[in-house]
Structures are given as structure tokens and as C-alpha cells.
Amino acid sequence: MKKVVYMLIIGILCASIVLYFTQGIEKVSADDVEILRVYNWEEYISEGDEDGEYADVISDFETYCQEVLGRNVIVEYSTFGTNENMYNELNMSKKSVGGKTTYSYDLVCPSEYMIMKMIREDMLETIDKSKLENYYNGASGYLLERFENLTVDGKKVSDYAACYMWGTMGFVYNPEFVEDIDAFDWSLCWNEDYKGTSTIKDSVRDSYVLAIGYVYQDELLALSEQYSKGELDAVTYNAKITEIFDRTDSDTIELVKNALLDLKDNIFGYEVDSGKKDMAQGKILINFAWSGDGVYTLDTAEGAYDDIPEDEILELSWAVPTAGSNIWFDGWVMPKGSNTELSLEFINYLSRPDVAVSNMSYIGYTSAIAGDSLYENAVDWYGYAGDSFNLEQDGVEKVVSGNKATYTYFEDCDFETALSDGETEVYKNWYITEVEDGTTTYFVREQYFILNEDTSEYELDYDETFEVFEVDLSYFFDNLEEYDSASIFTDTLGRQFSAQYPDFDTVTRCTIMKSFTDSETKDLNDMWQTAKIGRISSAIIWSIIGVLAGIILVVITLTTLYKKGKIFQPKAPKGYTLKNIDLH
Amino acid sequence: MNALRFSRKHLGIPYIIFLSVFVILPLVLIVLYAFTDSEWHFTLNNFADFFLRSGNLKVLAISFGLALLTTVICILIAYPVAYVLAQSKLKASGIYLLLFILPMWINFVLRTAAVKELLYMLDGLGIYDVSENYFLSTIIGMVYDYLPFSILPIYTVLIKIDKSAIEASMDLGANPVQTFFRTTLPLSMPGIMSAVTMVFLPTTTTYVIADTLGNSKVTIIGNLIKTQFDAGTAESWHVGSAISLVLLVIIFASMLFSGKLNENDQKGGASKW
């Protein structure tokens, strides 16, 4: 009986194994299947969820290929944790057959400095720009132009990469304990008032930005002043800042090293990923971060992802130092030997405004794509469209009293329609512009009405008026079609909004730091290593060495003496003599 | 035909395969990388690079200092516990032992994360300062993680000690203290030595604990190696391999050293009688 059961189990196992493999074969052996191997950051694309709230971009792309292009495409999607891991993995998969180099991926999404390194090492295919219609039409012209000016070894980065997400570097801080004005200063982490409360990135490149900002802050601020006085135009100003952040001469490295050595004693620690959580839980007060992580941290601290008790909710802020900072971006590149045609199709698909919105909602970073949908998305998340405050439009009421003119415009809210839709809640927004003695202030009055089931009438449930501030994003949203104004009015300045969409002043003072050459990387790594070890007095080192040597010496002498029978020998009790006894 | 006959030796084949792919081959690769430059030419620069940098020697000293402290604390805590457990005639002693070695079954990364939370709790109560005491936190974490590894070998040796040896010592007029130092301790030396090797060597490289609890402010050899392998420059893997090789030599030397010691003690313990 037992035997039969075993046979059965083994039989089932074998059958399932055979089935599994034949299925695999069937899939692969179909002639028309094309495979696209995508290698991306972890959590860096909308992967969908059970509720269907977020789109599953990968399988949507496969469906799109099937239905629209009539192609049978399978995306093999894998992820990496750091640029360096990706680079190592890619290089390990390198194969050279008949003078042609191939790697095991078709499409990779590294950060800007890694892209430049890969261009320098001739690892990438060039992009056929005509195939990226969505990208070149959709992406912000401003960003495209900045990439157009970015070169490495005389090669244009834009010939090899299409920008996916971008942002700045700055500080996430807790405004309850940290003064806003300090957070805009590069010396924040060196500030002794905040000793032991800040973390910085455990990465040489990001720490280098921080230290450069600190040691050359005066020089940077002087440039900033020249710019604000109009003595420098935006392009020259930016070029000068870039020159400062790109310095890697030995004097600079020495300065940076000393600054980082000082820093070690004043910060809480270095982090790779834990800073987001520690910051959101209030364990630390300051975190030097990428803007995308900043948005995520701010959201987490507010309880956007988990229900957290009211008293544990933190309102954190975001600041990009006034002296200037770094712009980062992650872009899609195609390693040599890639299926470029299909890869471009994928990039083009990702650049569709609706897909870009999906990805942005899911990962919280800022897409390079601008355009109407993205603008609407930003308005939806953070505030009110600039058009709402347009005084020229119909329905604006003007009231003048003394020197003060008040313009009010309110959005229609149709109670009748809502009733027939069965909606129980409707809201009404008032846009108020006040002009007094030439200064303009903007307010929004928000009202929510809730349906009273008994009377079938809407009753006012919430009514609040607050001031909003205009942020002009016309530099980024430079391809809007339906909107006259690219401004967004928001009451959340210095928070998620500022991290997600920096204003023009902020991006003007941010540079795209160059990619270091191998020898520069080596020098910087050495510097970083020394800085991280910190100032340990040689007295401590020598005492450790002394103790270790002492222990070894003592043990050796004791054992040799013991072996020779000089010490630790049994002593005879009083009144007895010990003779040589050998039990063996 | 004869050659194909199954013998007991063949049971070792799976392990041989495993050993050669995952132990021998990597070792060969490390040696290969350590003695070559990025163009695969023979060089000793990687070692020179390592030893000529005073920072690296500092790291070596710190690592061994940290390991030494951890080991001493571990043994000081573990020995009495193991002794009491081995001596106790309680039926429950097995359960007590279980309580001590239970953490061993949980992954050390999780345990370290748990210690971090505990220390933060103490910080919240105002008893402990997480940001100031990063070195102490690292040692606490190391001791916590490696304590079971020091209790177990000592305990196993202690329960195996022949009770008649202790009785004989008592009979010959030694008081309990003398008995302990003259008989029990020497006889349990093998246990202590294996506890030392199980604690001292891993602690020099367990950078995960140093990074998690030391807020990444404590740099040990493990970090040095990891940094090299993450650096992504042409020769960084070669330098990293050289550091690994140096560490390997140190580990090997100390294994030899402790093995010798162990041997001596066992001999000594026996010849004493």
C-alpha cells in the first residue's frame, strides 16, 4: 500500500516537472515571441496592486504590443539596488562574439554619472531619436535642453539616454526642531545645535556634493548674489556653479576630507536606505536625501501609506540649499547588442503622459515628461491651477474698498447633477485674489457639502479659507496646450511639492555633477574611506596593537613554559612529596 | 567494471562538487584577482596599496580591538552560564539552554534590527544615547549575536567532563576554588578555544552589525572589502581581493595558533595526571 502511495507521489512530481518544462519550451519555441530584458531600480515602475488602483505598466506594455502593434512581447523585468551593482552585473554578463559585444540586458536605467561612465567606456548603443516621438514631444523642453548640453568625452549624453525620473538633492528636516533658515545652509550637518541628529548618504558621490557645498559655500553665495543682481545670466551662473561642484583637484579633496572628518563627529551616522524610515519616525531630525526619497519620507511621516496615530504624525520639510546643489536623473540606456527597436518602443511607451502619471503616482518621483496630463496631476496633488486665478475670465467678481480690490471666482458646483448621480458629497472652491497697494495675495476658500439623507439637501460641512502661493513652473511645463498658465498655487511650499517640482530659481542653482574618471574615483574613494574611519588617535591604535601583541606573547610563553614543565605543575600538599606519576 | 563499484567514498561526491565550486574556485579567484592588476598582469601593488595606507591599518587595529572586546565579554558571560547549566541537576536545564541558544535560530540581520529597536527604546526613555554611543552599541550587538556561539561549545565540553576527575581533585584535598581552576577550567579549555574562534574571527568582518548599530560610523575590515567591491573602478575588485586574502591569511594564522594552543592544553591536561 505504502509503495503505491510513494509511486503516486513520485509520478505526480515527475509529471509536474515535465509539464513545467514543456510549458516553458512551448513559450520559448513560438517563433514570434520577442523578449525584452529590462533592468531597473527596485520599486521604480508602477507594478500594480490588488485593488487595481495602480496600473501594472509592464503587463500593460505587453498587452499594448499585442493589441496595437500585433507583436508578441514578453518583458523580462529585473531590478538592482545600486548603480555599482548594476554596473558589475552588466560587466559580468559581457560577451564578445565575432567582434560584437553583447550584454544580458536590452534596457537599463542607471543614474546620470553611471550613464556617463558607460558612455565613456563605450558600452551603449545610440538612440534613434525619431523612434521616441512621445519622449521628445512630451518631455519638458527645459530638461531636454539641459541634457543636450551635457557631454562626456565630446559625446552628447542625450544621444545615448532618455531621461526617466529626475530631481534635486537637499535636506529633509523636521521644522519643529530645525530652523528653516539653517536648512537652506550647507553647514546644516556641521551645525553644533543639531549635533547627533542628522544622517548623510553612505556614498562618496553624494557626500562629496555635501562637502563641496560646505567648503565653497561663500564662493557659491557670492555667485548667487551676482546672479540676483543681474551681473550674471542664468547660463553663466550655472556654468560657474558646475565648475565648483566638479572640482577634484588635490586641494579640494584635502578640504573635503577635513570637512568630512569634522562632520563625522557631528552627525548621527551614515545611511543607505534607513534614513527615510528613521526620519519619518522622528529618530533623526535631518536627512540629506534625493528629492524623490524626500517626497516619500514626507508622505510616510504624514501617514500617507500606513495608518499612524495622530500624535505620531510628523510634518517634515524639504530644502535645497540657497548656495546651489546637485541635479540627478535616471535615464534609460541600451547596452551594446540590445534589441534597440523594441527597447525604444518601451521607452516611448513609458513616455506616454498617462503611463508617466501612473509611474509617478506609484513611485513618487518626478517624471521628465511634462505636458497637460502631468500638469493636471501636479495640480490635483498639490494645489490649484494658475488659470483659476485668471482675472480676465468670465464670472470674476470685483469688490473695491479703499485701496483694496478683491476678485472672487468660484468653480461651479452643480448640486442638481450631484443629486442625480447619487453623490453624497460635493465641494466648491472659491479663488480669491486681493490686491492692496500693489501687492497681490491669493486665497482659496474650500467648502464641502454633505447630503442630508432626511431632507435631501446639501449642508455645509467644512469651510476654510487659506492663503496660497504662486509657483511658476512655466520653465518645466513648457509644452502645455490647454492651459494658459503653468503656475500652481499651493499652500504646501517647502514640502512635497517643492521636492517634486523645484521652482526655476532652485533648478538654476543646481548643477549636474560630472561623472568622475576611474582615477578620480579612486582618489575620492580613498578620501572617503579615510573620512569615514574618522579621527582615531594613534594612542588608541597602538594600545590595541599592544594589547593584542601582549596576549599573543603571554599565551605563547605560558604554553612553552607549561610544555617544558616549568609552570602549572601540581604541587604536593603539605607533608607529602610528589613523585613522578604518569597515569598513562 | 571494478572502478564503477559503489563504495562508501562515493557518498562524498556531492560535497566534493559543492566544495570545489563554492569554496575552492572562489579561493582560486581571490588569489588570482589579488595578484593581478586590471589588465591581468602580475602585480603586488594591491598589497602595497593596502599596507601603505595608515587608514587601513587603523581599520585592522579597530577590527581586532572590537573583536577582542567582544570575545572577552562573550566568554566572561558565557562561561558562568554554561557552568551553571552544566552543573544544575534541574530537569529544566535543557530548557534554559534552549532559551540561551534560541536566538541562534533567527537570522542575525533580524536580531540586529531588533537590538537597534531596543536601544532606541532605551534612548526614548533617556537611559541610553544612541547617537553618542555608537561604538558601545556595536559591541552590544556583537555580543548579543555571538553569545549563543560561545555558550554552546563551552556547555558541550563542560557536560562531558568526567565527574570522577572532579571527585578525585576533591579527594586529593583541593577546595572547590582550586578544583575549578586546577581541574574544570583546564579540561574545558577546548570549549573555550572553539568559542573564541567562533566569536573572534567573524566579529572582525560582520560589518552589517557595525553598520546597523554603529550608525555606519564604525569601519571594520568587512566594510573595507565591501567598499572595494562596490566601487566599480577597474582595479577595485583586485584591491578588494587582496584585502580578503590578507584577512584570510590572518584568520588562517590564528586558527593555527588556537589549534596549537588547544592541542597543548589537551596534552597538558592529560599529562598533568
PDB file of N, CA and C in Angstrom, chain A residues 440-517:
ATOM      1  N   THR A 440      -0.102  91.639  -4.237  1.00  0.00           N
ATOM      2  CA  THR A 440      -1.191  90.703  -4.517  1.00  0.00           C
ATOM      3  C   THR A 440      -1.076  89.492  -3.602  1.00  0.00           C
ATOM      4  N   THR A 441      -2.165  89.156  -2.995  1.00  0.00           N
ATOM      5  CA  THR A 441      -2.183  87.921  -2.213  1.00  0.00           C
ATOM      6  C   THR A 441      -3.315  87.041  -2.724  1.00  0.00           C
ATOM      7  N   TYR A 442      -3.121  85.750  -2.593  1.00  0.00           N
ATOM      8  CA  TYR A 442      -4.097  84.797  -3.123  1.00  0.00           C
ATOM      9  C   TYR A 442      -4.644  83.923  -2.011  1.00  0.00           C
ATOM     10  N   PHE A 443      -5.940  83.694  -2.059  1.00  0.00           N
ATOM     11  CA  PHE A 443      -6.567  82.817  -1.071  1.00  0.00           C
ATOM     12  C   PHE A 443      -7.455  81.816  -1.781  1.00  0.00           C
ATOM     13  N   VAL A 444      -7.656  80.686  -1.122  1.00  0.00           N
ATOM     14  CA  VAL A 444      -8.638  79.720  -1.619  1.00  0.00           C
ATOM     15  C   VAL A 444      -9.605  79.449  -0.483  1.00  0.00           C
ATOM     16  N   ARG A 445     -10.868  79.466  -0.810  1.00  0.00           N
ATOM     17  CA  ARG A 445     -11.855  79.084   0.190  1.00  0.00           C
ATOM     18  C   ARG A 445     -12.445  77.760  -0.261  1.00  0.00           C
ATOM     19  N   GLU A 446     -12.317  76.778   0.571  1.00  0.00           N
ATOM     20  CA  GLU A 446     -12.820  75.442   0.229  1.00  0.00           C
ATOM     21  C   GLU A 446     -14.057  75.139   1.042  1.00  0.00           C
ATOM     22  N   GLN A 447     -15.085  74.676   0.355  1.00  0.00           N
ATOM     23  CA  GLN A 447     -16.303  74.293   1.076  1.00  0.00           C
ATOM     24  C   GLN A 447     -16.727  72.890   0.670  1.00  0.00           C
ATOM     25  N   TYR A 448     -17.053  72.087   1.653  1.00  0.00           N
ATOM     26  CA  TYR A 448     -17.585  70.752   1.384  1.00  0.00           C
ATOM     27  C   TYR A 448     -19.038  70.715   1.823  1.00  0.00           C
ATOM     28  N   PHE A 449     -19.845  70.127   1.001  1.00  0.00           N
ATOM     29  CA  PHE A 449     -21.261  69.957   1.368  1.00  0.00           C
ATOM     30  C   PHE A 449     -21.566  68.472   1.442  1.00  0.00           C
ATOM     31  N   ILE A 450     -22.323  68.109   2.470  1.00  0.00           N
ATOM     32  CA  ILE A 450     -22.685  66.699   2.615  1.00  0.00           C
ATOM     33  C   ILE A 450     -24.193  66.574   2.519  1.00  0.00           C
ATOM     34  N   LEU A 451     -24.617  65.536   1.821  1.00  0.00           N
ATOM     35  CA  LEU A 451     -26.043  65.326   1.600  1.00  0.00           C
ATOM     36  C   LEU A 451     -26.718  64.870   2.896  1.00  0.00           C
ATOM     37  N   ASN A 452     -27.748  65.583   3.282  1.00  0.00           N
ATOM     38  CA  ASN A 452     -28.542  65.142   4.427  1.00  0.00           C
ATOM     39  C   ASN A 452     -29.633  64.209   3.904  1.00  0.00           C
ATOM     40  N   GLU A 453     -29.573  62.960   4.297  1.00  0.00           N
ATOM     41  CA  GLU A 453     -30.461  61.937   3.742  1.00  0.00           C
ATOM     42  C   GLU A 453     -31.936  62.268   3.989  1.00  0.00           C
ATOM     43  N   ASP A 454     -32.209  62.861   5.157  1.00  0.00           N
ATOM     44  CA  ASP A 454     -33.607  63.105   5.530  1.00  0.00           C
ATOM     45  C   ASP A 454     -34.235  64.211   4.702  1.00  0.00           C
ATOM     46  N   THR A 455     -33.467  65.321   4.568  1.00  0.00           N
ATOM     47  CA  THR A 455     -34.065  66.461   3.877  1.00  0.00           C
ATOM     48  C   THR A 455     -33.719  66.493   2.398  1.00  0.00           C
ATOM     49  N   SER A 456     -32.821  65.566   1.981  1.00  0.00           N
ATOM     50  CA  SER A 456     -32.315  65.569   0.605  1.00  0.00           C
ATOM     51  C   SER A 456     -31.701  66.909   0.218  1.00  0.00           C
ATOM     52  N   GLU A 457     -31.106  67.549   1.185  1.00  0.00           N
ATOM     53  CA  GLU A 457     -30.448  68.809   0.872  1.00  0.00           C
ATOM     54  C   GLU A 457     -28.988  68.756   1.300  1.00  0.00           C
ATOM     55  N   TYR A 458     -28.166  69.544   0.607  1.00  0.00           N
ATOM     56  CA  TYR A 458     -26.746  69.577   0.956  1.00  0.00           C
ATOM     57  C   TYR A 458     -26.510  70.572   2.070  1.00  0.00           C
ATOM     58  N   GLU A 459     -25.763  70.113   3.086  1.00  0.00           N
ATOM     59  CA  GLU A 459     -25.460  71.010   4.193  1.00  0.00           C
ATOM     60  C   GLU A 459     -23.963  71.247   4.253  1.00  0.00           C
ATOM     61  N   LEU A 460     -23.594  72.464   4.595  1.00  0.00           N
ATOM     62  CA  LEU A 460     -22.179  72.833   4.659  1.00  0.00           C
ATOM     63  C   LEU A 460     -21.497  72.076   5.794  1.00  0.00           C
ATOM     64  N   ASP A 461     -20.434  71.368   5.448  1.00  0.00           N
ATOM     65  CA  ASP A 461     -19.765  70.558   6.468  1.00  0.00           C
ATOM     66  C   ASP A 461     -18.408  71.150   6.839  1.00  0.00           C
ATOM     67  N   TYR A 462     -17.790  71.797   5.872  1.00  0.00           N
ATOM     68  CA  TYR A 462     -16.409  72.254   6.080  1.00  0.00           C
ATOM     69  C   TYR A 462     -16.229  73.524   5.275  1.00  0.00           C
ATOM     70  N   ASP A 463     -15.634  74.504   5.885  1.00  0.00           N
ATOM     71  CA  ASP A 463     -15.481  75.789   5.206  1.00  0.00           C
ATOM     72  C   ASP A 463     -14.207  76.448   5.712  1.00  0.00           C
ATOM     73  N   GLU A 464     -13.235  76.537   4.849  1.00  0.00           N
ATOM     74  CA  GLU A 464     -11.984  77.123   5.323  1.00  0.00           C
ATOM     75  C   GLU A 464     -11.334  77.981   4.239  1.00  0.00           C
ATOM     76  N   THR A 465     -10.720  79.058   4.663  1.00  0.00           N
ATOM     77  CA  THR A 465     -10.015  79.921   3.729  1.00  0.00           C
ATOM     78  C   THR A 465      -8.543  79.947   4.116  1.00  0.00           C
ATOM     79  N   PHE A 466      -7.681  79.738   3.138  1.00  0.00           N
ATOM     80  CA  PHE A 466      -6.250  79.815   3.443  1.00  0.00           C
ATOM     81  C   PHE A 466      -5.499  80.462   2.296  1.00  0.00           C
ATOM     82  N   GLU A 467      -4.343  81.007   2.666  1.00  0.00           N
ATOM     83  CA  GLU A 467      -3.535  81.696   1.677  1.00  0.00           C
ATOM     84  C   GLU A 467      -2.763  80.680   0.848  1.00  0.00           C
ATOM     85  N   VAL A 468      -2.665  80.935  -0.452  1.00  0.00           N
ATOM     86  CA  VAL A 468      -1.854  80.071  -1.305  1.00  0.00           C
ATOM     87  C   VAL A 468      -0.790  80.916  -2.005  1.00  0.00           C
ATOM     88  N   PHE A 469       0.265  80.254  -2.421  1.00  0.00           N
ATOM     89  CA  PHE A 469       1.372  80.971  -3.041  1.00  0.00           C
ATOM     90  C   PHE A 469       1.587  80.463  -4.458  1.00  0.00           C
ATOM     91  N   GLU A 470       1.925  81.386  -5.304  1.00  0.00           N
ATOM     92  CA  GLU A 470       2.101  81.021  -6.704  1.00  0.00           C
ATOM     93  C   GLU A 470       3.501  80.478  -6.935  1.00  0.00           C
ATOM     94  N   VAL A 471       3.577  79.343  -7.582  1.00  0.00           N
ATOM     95  CA  VAL A 471       4.867  78.828  -8.025  1.00  0.00           C
ATOM     96  C   VAL A 471       4.800  78.725  -9.546  1.00  0.00           C
ATOM     97  N   ASP A 472       5.692  79.449 -10.185  1.00  0.00           N
ATOM     98  CA  ASP A 472       5.673  79.471 -11.636  1.00  0.00           C
ATOM     99  C   ASP A 472       6.500  78.304 -12.163  1.00  0.00           C
ATOM    100  N   LEU A 473       5.832  77.361 -12.781  1.00  0.00           N
ATOM    101  CA  LEU A 473       6.551  76.200 -13.305  1.00  0.00           C
ATOM    102  C   LEU A 473       6.620  76.236 -14.823  1.00  0.00           C
ATOM    103  N   SER A 474       6.509  77.456 -15.392  1.00  0.00           N
ATOM    104  CA  SER A 474       6.494  77.532 -16.849  1.00  0.00           C
ATOM    105  C   SER A 474       7.815  77.062 -17.445  1.00  0.00           C
ATOM    106  N   TYR A 475       8.888  77.101 -16.646  1.00  0.00           N
ATOM    107  CA  TYR A 475      10.160  76.625 -17.182  1.00  0.00           C
ATOM    108  C   TYR A 475      10.085  75.127 -17.464  1.00  0.00           C
ATOM    109  N   PHE A 476       9.342  74.412 -16.604  1.00  0.00           N
ATOM    110  CA  PHE A 476       9.269  72.954 -16.770  1.00  0.00           C
ATOM    111  C   PHE A 476       8.111  72.558 -17.687  1.00  0.00           C
ATOM    112  N   PHE A 477       6.918  73.067 -17.367  1.00  0.00           N
ATOM    113  CA  PHE A 477       5.750  72.748 -18.199  1.00  0.00           C
ATOM    114  C   PHE A 477       5.728  73.715 -19.374  1.00  0.00           C
ATOM    115  N   ASP A 478       6.655  73.511 -20.297  1.00  0.00           N
ATOM    116  CA  ASP A 478       6.764  74.455 -21.399  1.00  0.00           C
ATOM    117  C   ASP A 478       6.051  73.945 -22.642  1.00  0.00           C
ATOM    118  N   ASN A 479       5.251  72.879 -22.472  1.00  0.00           N
ATOM    119  CA  ASN A 479       4.545  72.373 -23.642  1.00  0.00           C
ATOM    120  C   ASN A 479       3.058  72.159 -23.354  1.00  0.00           C
ATOM    121  N   LEU A 480       2.504  73.044 -22.510  1.00  0.00           N
ATOM    122  CA  LEU A 480       1.080  72.912 -22.192  1.00  0.00           C
ATOM    123  C   LEU A 480       0.246  73.383 -23.376  1.00  0.00           C
ATOM    124  N   GLU A 481      -0.857  72.678 -23.614  1.00  0.00           N
ATOM    125  CA  GLU A 481      -1.704  73.070 -24.725  1.00  0.00           C
ATOM    126  C   GLU A 481      -2.991  73.738 -24.268  1.00  0.00           C
ATOM    127  N   GLU A 482      -3.624  73.146 -23.252  1.00  0.00           N
ATOM    128  CA  GLU A 482      -4.934  73.652 -22.855  1.00  0.00           C
ATOM    129  C   GLU A 482      -4.870  74.736 -21.791  1.00  0.00           C
ATOM    130  N   TYR A 483      -3.709  74.949 -21.237  1.00  0.00           N
ATOM    131  CA  TYR A 483      -3.626  75.906 -20.137  1.00  0.00           C
ATOM    132  C   TYR A 483      -2.807  77.115 -20.546  1.00  0.00           C
ATOM    133  N   ASP A 484      -3.262  78.281 -20.107  1.00  0.00           N
ATOM    134  CA  ASP A 484      -2.524  79.498 -20.420  1.00  0.00           C
ATOM    135  C   ASP A 484      -1.399  79.713 -19.429  1.00  0.00           C
ATOM    136  N   SER A 485      -1.618  79.218 -18.202  1.00  0.00           N
ATOM    137  CA  SER A 485      -0.625  79.475 -17.170  1.00  0.00           C
ATOM    138  C   SER A 485      -0.083  78.164 -16.641  1.00  0.00           C
ATOM    139  N   ALA A 486       1.235  78.107 -16.460  1.00  0.00           N
ATOM    140  CA  ALA A 486       1.831  76.892 -15.914  1.00  0.00           C
ATOM    141  C   ALA A 486       2.101  77.051 -14.425  1.00  0.00           C
ATOM    142  N   SER A 487       1.440  78.034 -13.825  1.00  0.00           N
ATOM    143  CA  SER A 487       1.632  78.234 -12.391  1.00  0.00           C
ATOM    144  C   SER A 487       0.796  77.250 -11.603  1.00  0.00           C
ATOM    145  N   ILE A 488       1.274  76.966 -10.414  1.00  0.00           N
ATOM    146  CA  ILE A 488       0.473  76.183  -9.488  1.00  0.00           C
ATOM    147  C   ILE A 488       0.403  76.977  -8.188  1.00  0.00           C
ATOM    148  N   PHE A 489      -0.813  77.129  -7.674  1.00  0.00           N
ATOM    149  CA  PHE A 489      -0.978  77.818  -6.394  1.00  0.00           C
ATOM    150  C   PHE A 489      -1.089  76.778  -5.304  1.00  0.00           C
ATOM    151  N   THR A 490      -0.223  76.880  -4.312  1.00  0.00           N
ATOM    152  CA  THR A 490      -0.180  75.834  -3.302  1.00  0.00           C
ATOM    153  C   THR A 490      -0.009  76.420  -1.908  1.00  0.00           C
ATOM    154  N   ASP A 491      -0.505  75.707  -0.914  1.00  0.00           N
ATOM    155  CA  ASP A 491      -0.268  76.125   0.472  1.00  0.00           C
ATOM    156  C   ASP A 491       0.794  75.244   1.111  1.00  0.00           C
ATOM    157  N   THR A 492       1.432  74.386   0.301  1.00  0.00           N
ATOM    158  CA  THR A 492       2.406  73.463   0.879  1.00  0.00           C
ATOM    159  C   THR A 492       3.804  73.746   0.352  1.00  0.00           C
ATOM    160  N   LEU A 493       4.213  74.981   0.369  1.00  0.00           N
ATOM    161  CA  LEU A 493       5.575  75.325  -0.057  1.00  0.00           C
ATOM    162  C   LEU A 493       6.571  74.703   0.909  1.00  0.00           C
ATOM    163  N   GLY A 494       7.722  74.312   0.365  1.00  0.00           N
ATOM    164  CA  GLY A 494       8.759  73.758   1.229  1.00  0.00           C
ATOM    165  C   GLY A 494       8.446  72.349   1.667  1.00  0.00           C
ATOM    166  N   ARG A 495       7.469  71.740   1.036  1.00  0.00           N
ATOM    167  CA  ARG A 495       7.152  70.362   1.403  1.00  0.00           C
ATOM    168  C   ARG A 495       7.203  69.483   0.150  1.00  0.00           C
ATOM    169  N   GLN A 496       6.318  68.484   0.072  1.00  0.00           N
ATOM    170  CA  GLN A 496       6.385  67.544  -1.059  1.00  0.00           C
ATOM    171  C   GLN A 496       6.431  68.263  -2.404  1.00  0.00           C
ATOM    172  N   PHE A 497       5.603  69.287  -2.528  1.00  0.00           N
ATOM    173  CA  PHE A 497       5.511  69.988  -3.797  1.00  0.00           C
ATOM    174  C   PHE A 497       6.868  70.534  -4.226  1.00  0.00           C
ATOM    175  N   SER A 498       7.560  71.174  -3.288  1.00  0.00           N
ATOM    176  CA  SER A 498       8.858  71.768  -3.628  1.00  0.00           C
ATOM    177  C   SER A 498       9.890  70.705  -3.965  1.00  0.00           C
ATOM    178  N   ALA A 499       9.756  69.549  -3.323  1.00  0.00           N
ATOM    179  CA  ALA A 499      10.699  68.471  -3.619  1.00  0.00           C
ATOM    180  C   ALA A 499      10.404  67.895  -5.003  1.00  0.00           C
ATOM    181  N   GLN A 500       9.113  67.785  -5.309  1.00  0.00           N
ATOM    182  CA  GLN A 500       8.736  67.171  -6.574  1.00  0.00           C
ATOM    183  C   GLN A 500       8.973  68.110  -7.762  1.00  0.00           C
ATOM    184  N   TYR A 501       8.513  69.345  -7.603  1.00  0.00           N
ATOM    185  CA  TYR A 501       8.695  70.314  -8.683  1.00  0.00           C
ATOM    186  C   TYR A 501       9.428  71.545  -8.167  1.00  0.00           C
ATOM    187  N   PRO A 502      10.764  71.519  -8.195  1.00  0.00           N
ATOM    188  CA  PRO A 502      11.510  72.690  -7.754  1.00  0.00           C
ATOM    189  C   PRO A 502      11.183  73.884  -8.648  1.00  0.00           C
ATOM    190  N   ASP A 503      11.217  75.097  -8.087  1.00  0.00           N
ATOM    191  CA  ASP A 503      10.937  76.262  -8.926  1.00  0.00           C
ATOM    192  C   ASP A 503      12.165  76.623  -9.764  1.00  0.00           C
ATOM    193  N   PHE A 504      12.010  77.618 -10.598  1.00  0.00           N
ATOM    194  CA  PHE A 504      13.073  77.941 -11.555  1.00  0.00           C
ATOM    195  C   PHE A 504      14.355  78.364 -10.844  1.00  0.00           C
ATOM    196  N   ASP A 505      14.213  79.149  -9.754  1.00  0.00           N
ATOM    197  CA  ASP A 505      15.396  79.577  -9.004  1.00  0.00           C
ATOM    198  C   ASP A 505      16.185  78.370  -8.513  1.00  0.00           C
ATOM    199  N   THR A 506      15.463  77.383  -8.026  1.00  0.00           N
ATOM    200  CA  THR A 506      16.134  76.206  -7.482  1.00  0.00           C
ATOM    201  C   THR A 506      16.893  75.445  -8.565  1.00  0.00           C
ATOM    202  N   VAL A 507      16.244  75.202  -9.701  1.00  0.00           N
ATOM    203  CA  VAL A 507      16.965  74.433 -10.728  1.00  0.00           C
ATOM    204  C   VAL A 507      18.106  75.232 -11.339  1.00  0.00           C
ATOM    205  N   THR A 508      17.976  76.550 -11.336  1.00  0.00           N
ATOM    206  CA  THR A 508      19.066  77.354 -11.882  1.00  0.00           C
ATOM    207  C   THR A 508      20.319  77.221 -11.033  1.00  0.00           C
ATOM    208  N   ARG A 509      20.133  77.067  -9.733  1.00  0.00           N
ATOM    209  CA  ARG A 509      21.318  76.963  -8.871  1.00  0.00           C
ATOM    210  C   ARG A 509      21.746  75.509  -8.665  1.00  0.00           C
ATOM    211  N   CYS A 510      21.170  74.595  -9.430  1.00  0.00           N
ATOM    212  CA  CYS A 510      21.573  73.187  -9.311  1.00  0.00           C
ATOM    213  C   CYS A 510      22.349  72.766 -10.548  1.00  0.00           C
ATOM    214  N   THR A 511      23.370  71.954 -10.328  1.00  0.00           N
ATOM    215  CA  THR A 511      24.196  71.526 -11.450  1.00  0.00           C
ATOM    216  C   THR A 511      24.063  70.028 -11.636  1.00  0.00           C
ATOM    217  N   ILE A 512      24.408  69.568 -12.803  1.00  0.00           N
ATOM    218  CA  ILE A 512      24.526  68.126 -12.977  1.00  0.00           C
ATOM    219  C   ILE A 512      26.008  67.824 -12.841  1.00  0.00           C
ATOM    220  N   MET A 513      26.372  67.241 -11.730  1.00  0.00           N
ATOM    221  CA  MET A 513      27.779  67.000 -11.453  1.00  0.00           C
ATOM    222  C   MET A 513      28.345  66.006 -12.459  1.00  0.00           C
ATOM    223  N   LYS A 514      29.599  66.209 -12.822  1.00  0.00           N
ATOM    224  CA  LYS A 514      30.197  65.340 -13.838  1.00  0.00           C
ATOM    225  C   LYS A 514      30.408  63.927 -13.282  1.00  0.00           C
ATOM    226  N   SER A 515      30.679  63.028 -14.187  1.00  0.00           N
ATOM    227  CA  SER A 515      30.995  61.670 -13.779  1.00  0.00           C
ATOM    228  C   SER A 515      32.505  61.597 -13.603  1.00  0.00           C
ATOM    229  N   PHE A 516      32.944  61.076 -12.472  1.00  0.00           N
ATOM    230  CA  PHE A 516      34.378  61.052 -12.214  1.00  0.00           C
ATOM    231  C   PHE A 516      35.054  59.949 -13.011  1.00  0.00           C
ATOM    232  N   THR A 517      36.282  60.230 -13.438  1.00  0.00           N
ATOM    233  CA  THR A 517      37.035  59.196 -14.148  1.00  0.00           C
ATOM    234  C   THR A 517      37.505  58.164 -13.140  1.00  0.00           C
TER     235      THR A 517
END
